[in-house]
CSV table of C-alpha atoms in Angstrom, one decimal:
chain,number,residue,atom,x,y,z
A,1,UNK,CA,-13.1,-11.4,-10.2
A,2,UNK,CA,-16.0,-13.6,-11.0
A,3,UNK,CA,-17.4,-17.1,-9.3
A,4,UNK,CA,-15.8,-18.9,-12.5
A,5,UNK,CA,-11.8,-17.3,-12.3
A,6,UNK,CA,-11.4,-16.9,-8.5
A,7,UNK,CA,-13.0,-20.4,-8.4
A,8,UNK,CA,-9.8,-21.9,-10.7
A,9,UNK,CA,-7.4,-19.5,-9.2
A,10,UNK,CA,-8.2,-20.1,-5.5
A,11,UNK,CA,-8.3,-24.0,-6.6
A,12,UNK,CA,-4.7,-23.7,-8.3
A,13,UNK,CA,-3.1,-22.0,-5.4
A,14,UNK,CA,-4.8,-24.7,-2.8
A,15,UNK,CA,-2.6,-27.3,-5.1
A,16,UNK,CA,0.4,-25.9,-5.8
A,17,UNK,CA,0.8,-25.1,-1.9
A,18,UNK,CA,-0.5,-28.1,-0.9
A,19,UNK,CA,-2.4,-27.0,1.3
A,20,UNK,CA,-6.4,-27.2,2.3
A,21,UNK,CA,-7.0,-23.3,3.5
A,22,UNK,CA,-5.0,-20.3,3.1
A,23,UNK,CA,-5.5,-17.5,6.2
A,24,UNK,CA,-5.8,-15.0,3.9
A,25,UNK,CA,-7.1,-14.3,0.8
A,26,UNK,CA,-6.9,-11.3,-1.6
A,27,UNK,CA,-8.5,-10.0,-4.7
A,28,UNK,CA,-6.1,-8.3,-6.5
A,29,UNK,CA,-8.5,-5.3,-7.8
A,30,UNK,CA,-11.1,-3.9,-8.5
A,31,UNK,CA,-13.0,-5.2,-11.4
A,32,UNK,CA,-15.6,-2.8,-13.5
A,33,UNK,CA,-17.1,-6.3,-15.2
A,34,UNK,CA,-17.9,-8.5,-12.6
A,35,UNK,CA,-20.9,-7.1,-9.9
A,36,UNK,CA,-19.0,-6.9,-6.6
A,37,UNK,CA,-21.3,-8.3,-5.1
A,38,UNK,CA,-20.4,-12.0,-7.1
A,39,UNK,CA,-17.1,-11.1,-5.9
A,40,UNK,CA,-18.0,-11.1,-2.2
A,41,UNK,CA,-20.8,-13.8,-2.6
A,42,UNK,CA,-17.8,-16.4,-3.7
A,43,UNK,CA,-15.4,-15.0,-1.1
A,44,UNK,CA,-18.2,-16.0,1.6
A,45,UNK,CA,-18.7,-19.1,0.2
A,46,UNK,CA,-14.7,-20.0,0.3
A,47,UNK,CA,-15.3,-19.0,4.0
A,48,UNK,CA,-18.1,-21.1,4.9
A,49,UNK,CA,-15.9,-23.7,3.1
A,50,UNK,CA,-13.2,-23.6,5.2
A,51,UNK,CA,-11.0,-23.0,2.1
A,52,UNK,CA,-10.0,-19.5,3.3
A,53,UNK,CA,-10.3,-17.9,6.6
A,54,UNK,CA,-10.2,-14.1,6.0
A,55,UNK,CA,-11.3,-12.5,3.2
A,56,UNK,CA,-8.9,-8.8,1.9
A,57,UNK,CA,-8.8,-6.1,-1.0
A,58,UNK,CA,-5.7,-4.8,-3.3
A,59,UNK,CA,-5.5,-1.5,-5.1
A,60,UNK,CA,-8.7,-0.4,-4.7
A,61,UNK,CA,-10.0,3.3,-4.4
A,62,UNK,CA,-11.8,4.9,-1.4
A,63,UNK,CA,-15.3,4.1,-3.1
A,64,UNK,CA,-14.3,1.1,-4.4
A,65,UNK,CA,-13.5,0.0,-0.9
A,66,UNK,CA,-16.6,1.2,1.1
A,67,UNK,CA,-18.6,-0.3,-1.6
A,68,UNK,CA,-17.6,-3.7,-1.3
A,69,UNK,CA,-18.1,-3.3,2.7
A,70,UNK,CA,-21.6,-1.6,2.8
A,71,UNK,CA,-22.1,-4.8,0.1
A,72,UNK,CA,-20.5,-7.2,2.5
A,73,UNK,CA,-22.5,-6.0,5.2
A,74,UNK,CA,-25.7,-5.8,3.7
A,75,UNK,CA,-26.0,-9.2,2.2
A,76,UNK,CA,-24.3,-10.3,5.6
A,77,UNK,CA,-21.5,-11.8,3.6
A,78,UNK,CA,-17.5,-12.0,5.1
A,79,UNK,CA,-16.4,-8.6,5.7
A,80,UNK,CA,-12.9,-7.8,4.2
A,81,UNK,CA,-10.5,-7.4,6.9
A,82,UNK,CA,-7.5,-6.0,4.7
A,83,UNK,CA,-6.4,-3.7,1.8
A,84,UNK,CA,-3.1,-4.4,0.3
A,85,UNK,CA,-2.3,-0.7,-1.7
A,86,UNK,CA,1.1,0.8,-2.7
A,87,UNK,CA,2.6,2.8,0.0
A,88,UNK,CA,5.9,4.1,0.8
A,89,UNK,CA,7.4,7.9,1.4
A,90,UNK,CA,7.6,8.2,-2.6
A,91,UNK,CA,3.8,7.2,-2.8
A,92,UNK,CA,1.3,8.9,-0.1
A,93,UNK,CA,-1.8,9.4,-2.3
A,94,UNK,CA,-4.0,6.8,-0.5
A,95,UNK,CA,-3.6,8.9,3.0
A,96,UNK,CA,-6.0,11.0,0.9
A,97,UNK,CA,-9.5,8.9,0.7
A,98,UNK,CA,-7.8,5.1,0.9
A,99,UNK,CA,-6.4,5.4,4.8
A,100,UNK,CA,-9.6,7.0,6.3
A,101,UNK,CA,-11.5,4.2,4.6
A,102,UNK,CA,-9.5,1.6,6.0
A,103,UNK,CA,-9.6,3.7,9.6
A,104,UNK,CA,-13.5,4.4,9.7
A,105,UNK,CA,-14.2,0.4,8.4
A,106,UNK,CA,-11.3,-1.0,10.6
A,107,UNK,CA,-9.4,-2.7,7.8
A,108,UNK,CA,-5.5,-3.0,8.3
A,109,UNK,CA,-3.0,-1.7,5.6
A,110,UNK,CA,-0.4,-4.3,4.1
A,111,UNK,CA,1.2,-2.1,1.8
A,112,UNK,CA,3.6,-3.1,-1.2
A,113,UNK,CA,6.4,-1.8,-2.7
A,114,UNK,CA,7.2,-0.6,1.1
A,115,UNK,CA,10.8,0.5,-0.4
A,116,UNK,CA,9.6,2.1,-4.0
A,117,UNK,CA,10.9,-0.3,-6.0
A,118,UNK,CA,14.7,-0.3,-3.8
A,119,UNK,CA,14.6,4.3,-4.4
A,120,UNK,CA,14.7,4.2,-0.5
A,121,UNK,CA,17.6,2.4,-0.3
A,122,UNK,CA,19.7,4.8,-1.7
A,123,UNK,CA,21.0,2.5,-4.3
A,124,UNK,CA,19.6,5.0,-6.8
A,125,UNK,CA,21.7,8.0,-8.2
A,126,UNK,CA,20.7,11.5,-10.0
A,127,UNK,CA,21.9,11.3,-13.7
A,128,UNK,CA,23.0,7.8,-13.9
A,129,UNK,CA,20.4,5.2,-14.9
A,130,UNK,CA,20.7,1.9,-12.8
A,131,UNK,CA,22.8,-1.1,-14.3
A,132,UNK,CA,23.5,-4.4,-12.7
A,133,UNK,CA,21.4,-6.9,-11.2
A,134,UNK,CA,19.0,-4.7,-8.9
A,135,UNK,CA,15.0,-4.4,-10.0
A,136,UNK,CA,15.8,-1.2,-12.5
A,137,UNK,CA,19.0,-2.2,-13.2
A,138,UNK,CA,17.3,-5.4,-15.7
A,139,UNK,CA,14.5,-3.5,-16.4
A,140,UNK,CA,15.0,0.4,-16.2
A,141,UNK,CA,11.6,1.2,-17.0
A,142,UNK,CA,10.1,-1.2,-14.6
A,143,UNK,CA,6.6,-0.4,-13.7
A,144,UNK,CA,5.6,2.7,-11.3
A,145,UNK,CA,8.5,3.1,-9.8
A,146,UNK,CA,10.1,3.0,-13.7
A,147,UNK,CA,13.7,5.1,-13.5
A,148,UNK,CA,13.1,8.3,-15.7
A,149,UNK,CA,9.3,8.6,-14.4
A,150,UNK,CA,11.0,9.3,-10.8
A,151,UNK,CA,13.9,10.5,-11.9
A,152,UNK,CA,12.9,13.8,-12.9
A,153,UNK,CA,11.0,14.4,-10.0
A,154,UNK,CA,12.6,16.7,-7.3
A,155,UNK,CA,10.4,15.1,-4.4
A,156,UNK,CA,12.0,11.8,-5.3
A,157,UNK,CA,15.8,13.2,-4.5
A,158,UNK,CA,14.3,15.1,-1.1
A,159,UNK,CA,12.7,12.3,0.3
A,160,UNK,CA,16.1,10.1,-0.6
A,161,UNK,CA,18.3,12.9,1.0
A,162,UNK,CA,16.1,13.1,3.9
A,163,UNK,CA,16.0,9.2,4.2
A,164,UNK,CA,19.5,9.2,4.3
A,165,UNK,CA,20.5,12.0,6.6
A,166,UNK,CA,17.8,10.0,9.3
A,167,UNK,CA,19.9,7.0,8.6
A,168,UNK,CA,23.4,8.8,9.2
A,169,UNK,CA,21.7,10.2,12.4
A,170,UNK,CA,20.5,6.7,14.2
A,171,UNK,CA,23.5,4.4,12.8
A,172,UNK,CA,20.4,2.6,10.9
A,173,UNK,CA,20.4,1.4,6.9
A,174,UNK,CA,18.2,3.8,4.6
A,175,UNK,CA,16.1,0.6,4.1
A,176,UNK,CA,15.0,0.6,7.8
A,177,UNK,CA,14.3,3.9,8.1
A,178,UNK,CA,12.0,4.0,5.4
A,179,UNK,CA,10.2,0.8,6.6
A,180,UNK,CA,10.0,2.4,10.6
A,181,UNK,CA,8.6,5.4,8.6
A,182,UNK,CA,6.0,3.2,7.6
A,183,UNK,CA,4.9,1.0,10.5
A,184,UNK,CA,4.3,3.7,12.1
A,185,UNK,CA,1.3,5.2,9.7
A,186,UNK,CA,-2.4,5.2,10.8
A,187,UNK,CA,-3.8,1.5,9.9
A,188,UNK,CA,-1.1,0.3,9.0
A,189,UNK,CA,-0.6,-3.6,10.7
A,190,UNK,CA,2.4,-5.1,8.9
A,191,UNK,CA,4.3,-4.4,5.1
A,192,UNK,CA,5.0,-6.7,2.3
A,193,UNK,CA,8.5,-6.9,2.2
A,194,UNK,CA,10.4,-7.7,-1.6
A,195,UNK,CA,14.0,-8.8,-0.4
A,196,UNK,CA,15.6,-11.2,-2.4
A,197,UNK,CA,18.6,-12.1,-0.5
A,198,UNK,CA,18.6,-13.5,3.2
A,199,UNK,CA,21.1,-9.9,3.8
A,200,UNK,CA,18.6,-7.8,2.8
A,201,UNK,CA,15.7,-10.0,4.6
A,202,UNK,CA,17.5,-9.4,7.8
A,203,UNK,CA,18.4,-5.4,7.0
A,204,UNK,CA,14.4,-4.9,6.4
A,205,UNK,CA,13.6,-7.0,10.1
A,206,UNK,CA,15.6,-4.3,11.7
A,207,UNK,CA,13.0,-1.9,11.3
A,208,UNK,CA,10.9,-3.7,13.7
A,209,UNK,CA,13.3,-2.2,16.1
A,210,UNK,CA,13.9,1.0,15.1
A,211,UNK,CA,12.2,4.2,16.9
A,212,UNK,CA,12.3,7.4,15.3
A,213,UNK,CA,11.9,10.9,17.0
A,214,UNK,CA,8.7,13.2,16.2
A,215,UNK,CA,11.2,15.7,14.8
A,216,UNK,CA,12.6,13.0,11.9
A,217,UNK,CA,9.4,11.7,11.5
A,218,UNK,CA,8.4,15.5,10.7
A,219,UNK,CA,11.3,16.0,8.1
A,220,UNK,CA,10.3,12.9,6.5
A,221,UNK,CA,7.0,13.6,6.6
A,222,UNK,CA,7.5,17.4,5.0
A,223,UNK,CA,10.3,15.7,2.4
A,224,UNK,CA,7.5,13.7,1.1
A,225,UNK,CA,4.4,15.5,1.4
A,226,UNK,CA,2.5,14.5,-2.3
A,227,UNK,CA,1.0,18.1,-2.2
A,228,UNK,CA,-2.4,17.9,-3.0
A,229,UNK,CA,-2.7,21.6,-4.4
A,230,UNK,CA,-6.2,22.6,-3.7
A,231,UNK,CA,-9.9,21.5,-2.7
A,232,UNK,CA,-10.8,18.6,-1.8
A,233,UNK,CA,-7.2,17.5,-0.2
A,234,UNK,CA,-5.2,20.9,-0.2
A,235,UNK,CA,-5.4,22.9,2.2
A,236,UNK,CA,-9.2,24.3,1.6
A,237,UNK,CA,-10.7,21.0,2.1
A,238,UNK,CA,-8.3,19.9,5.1
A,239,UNK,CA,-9.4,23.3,6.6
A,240,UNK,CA,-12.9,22.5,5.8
A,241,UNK,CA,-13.5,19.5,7.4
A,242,UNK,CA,-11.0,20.6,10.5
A,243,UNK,CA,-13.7,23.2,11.2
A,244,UNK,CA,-14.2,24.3,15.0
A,245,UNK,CA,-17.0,24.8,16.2
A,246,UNK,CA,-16.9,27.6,18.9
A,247,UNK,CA,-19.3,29.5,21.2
A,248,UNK,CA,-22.3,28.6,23.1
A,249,UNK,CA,-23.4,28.0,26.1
């Protein structure tokens, strides 16, 4: 992430879109070489520019995050306006520290992999690794959402059963419910969605439209709850900072 790459990679995306200013603008990571505050100081610059308009974050951490806003703020530099992590029902961990940082700094979520790699689609089964032309079916141990890393997981099958009895229940594909899960999570402003047909394009819109009740939205919630077992995000922390104060005058 320093002056020198983002320079040639923000350059080399201007050209091959053919374009003079993209609305948005990422940083893929965090990097542990590069002071964030070069980071931000290009970012600004691409601003002031006019080569980008808004300035965003991927996969970063809780304190990764918060640093490179108190930085931006300090040195009065563009404020990131965005985090782009991986979230789905089969991947909840940011609600722990990444959410509230988004919430309390009023950055939106855009997250990726909305679908877990196509495991919320249902076009996954227990004991039969994936063939074909589908994302695990050419690679099987494709990345996080890699076949026998899930596989073995029970979580993974309740959350697919619970996706797909929601879907049996409303008429809608196990795709959409998963998405309307989704949309409807604290900061959360839009998804990244990963179809590659103009089918499956349209089945993901249709989320947009779909509603679910507080009682689904519980099941689905309790089917893929990443259980944090203890202090600081099991229940001894939550109760912690949930503390009431009572008495008085």
């Amino acid at each position: 992430m320093s002056r020198r790459h983002l320079d040639r990679a923000l350059t080399a995306s201007l050209r091959r879109l053919g374009v003079d200013c993209v609305d948005l603008y990422q940083v893929h990571s965090w990097d542990p070489l590069t002071p964030v505050e070069e980071t931000l100081r290009f970012l600004d610059d691409a601003v002031r520019q006019g080569r980008i308009h808004y300035v965003g974050l991927s996969n970063h951490t809780g304190w990764q995050l918060q640093k490179a806003v108190d930085t931006a703020d300090f040195r009065g530099l563009a404020r990131p306006v965005t985090l782009q992590p991986q979230y789905s029902l089969l991947s909840r961990e940011i609600e722990w520290e990444v959410t509230p940082a988004c919430q309390s700094e009023g950055l939106g979520l855009l997250p990726w992999s909305p679908l877990g790699g196509g495991w919320l689609t249902g076009k996954y089964r227990r004991d039969e690794r994936p063939t074909g032309a589908t994302r695990l079916g050419e690679n099987p141990e494709r990345g996080v959402e890699a076949y026998e890393r899930r596989a073995r997981v029970q979580r993974t099958w309740d959350v697919v059963d619970a996706v797909q009895s929601i879907a049996e229940e409303t008429g809608a594909t196990m795709a959409q419910v998963a998405l309307a899960w989704l949309l409807d999570r604290p900061a959360v402003t839009s998804v990244i969605l990963g179809a590659r047909t103009v089918e499956q394009l349209d089945d993901n819109l249709g989320s947009a439209a779909l509603r679910l009740t507080a009682g689904q939205t519980a099941r689905l919630d309790e089917a893929s709850d990443p259980g944090a077992a203890d202090y600081p995000y099991g229940v001894p922390g939550v109760e912690q900072r949930g503390r009431r104060i009572e008495g008085g005058r």
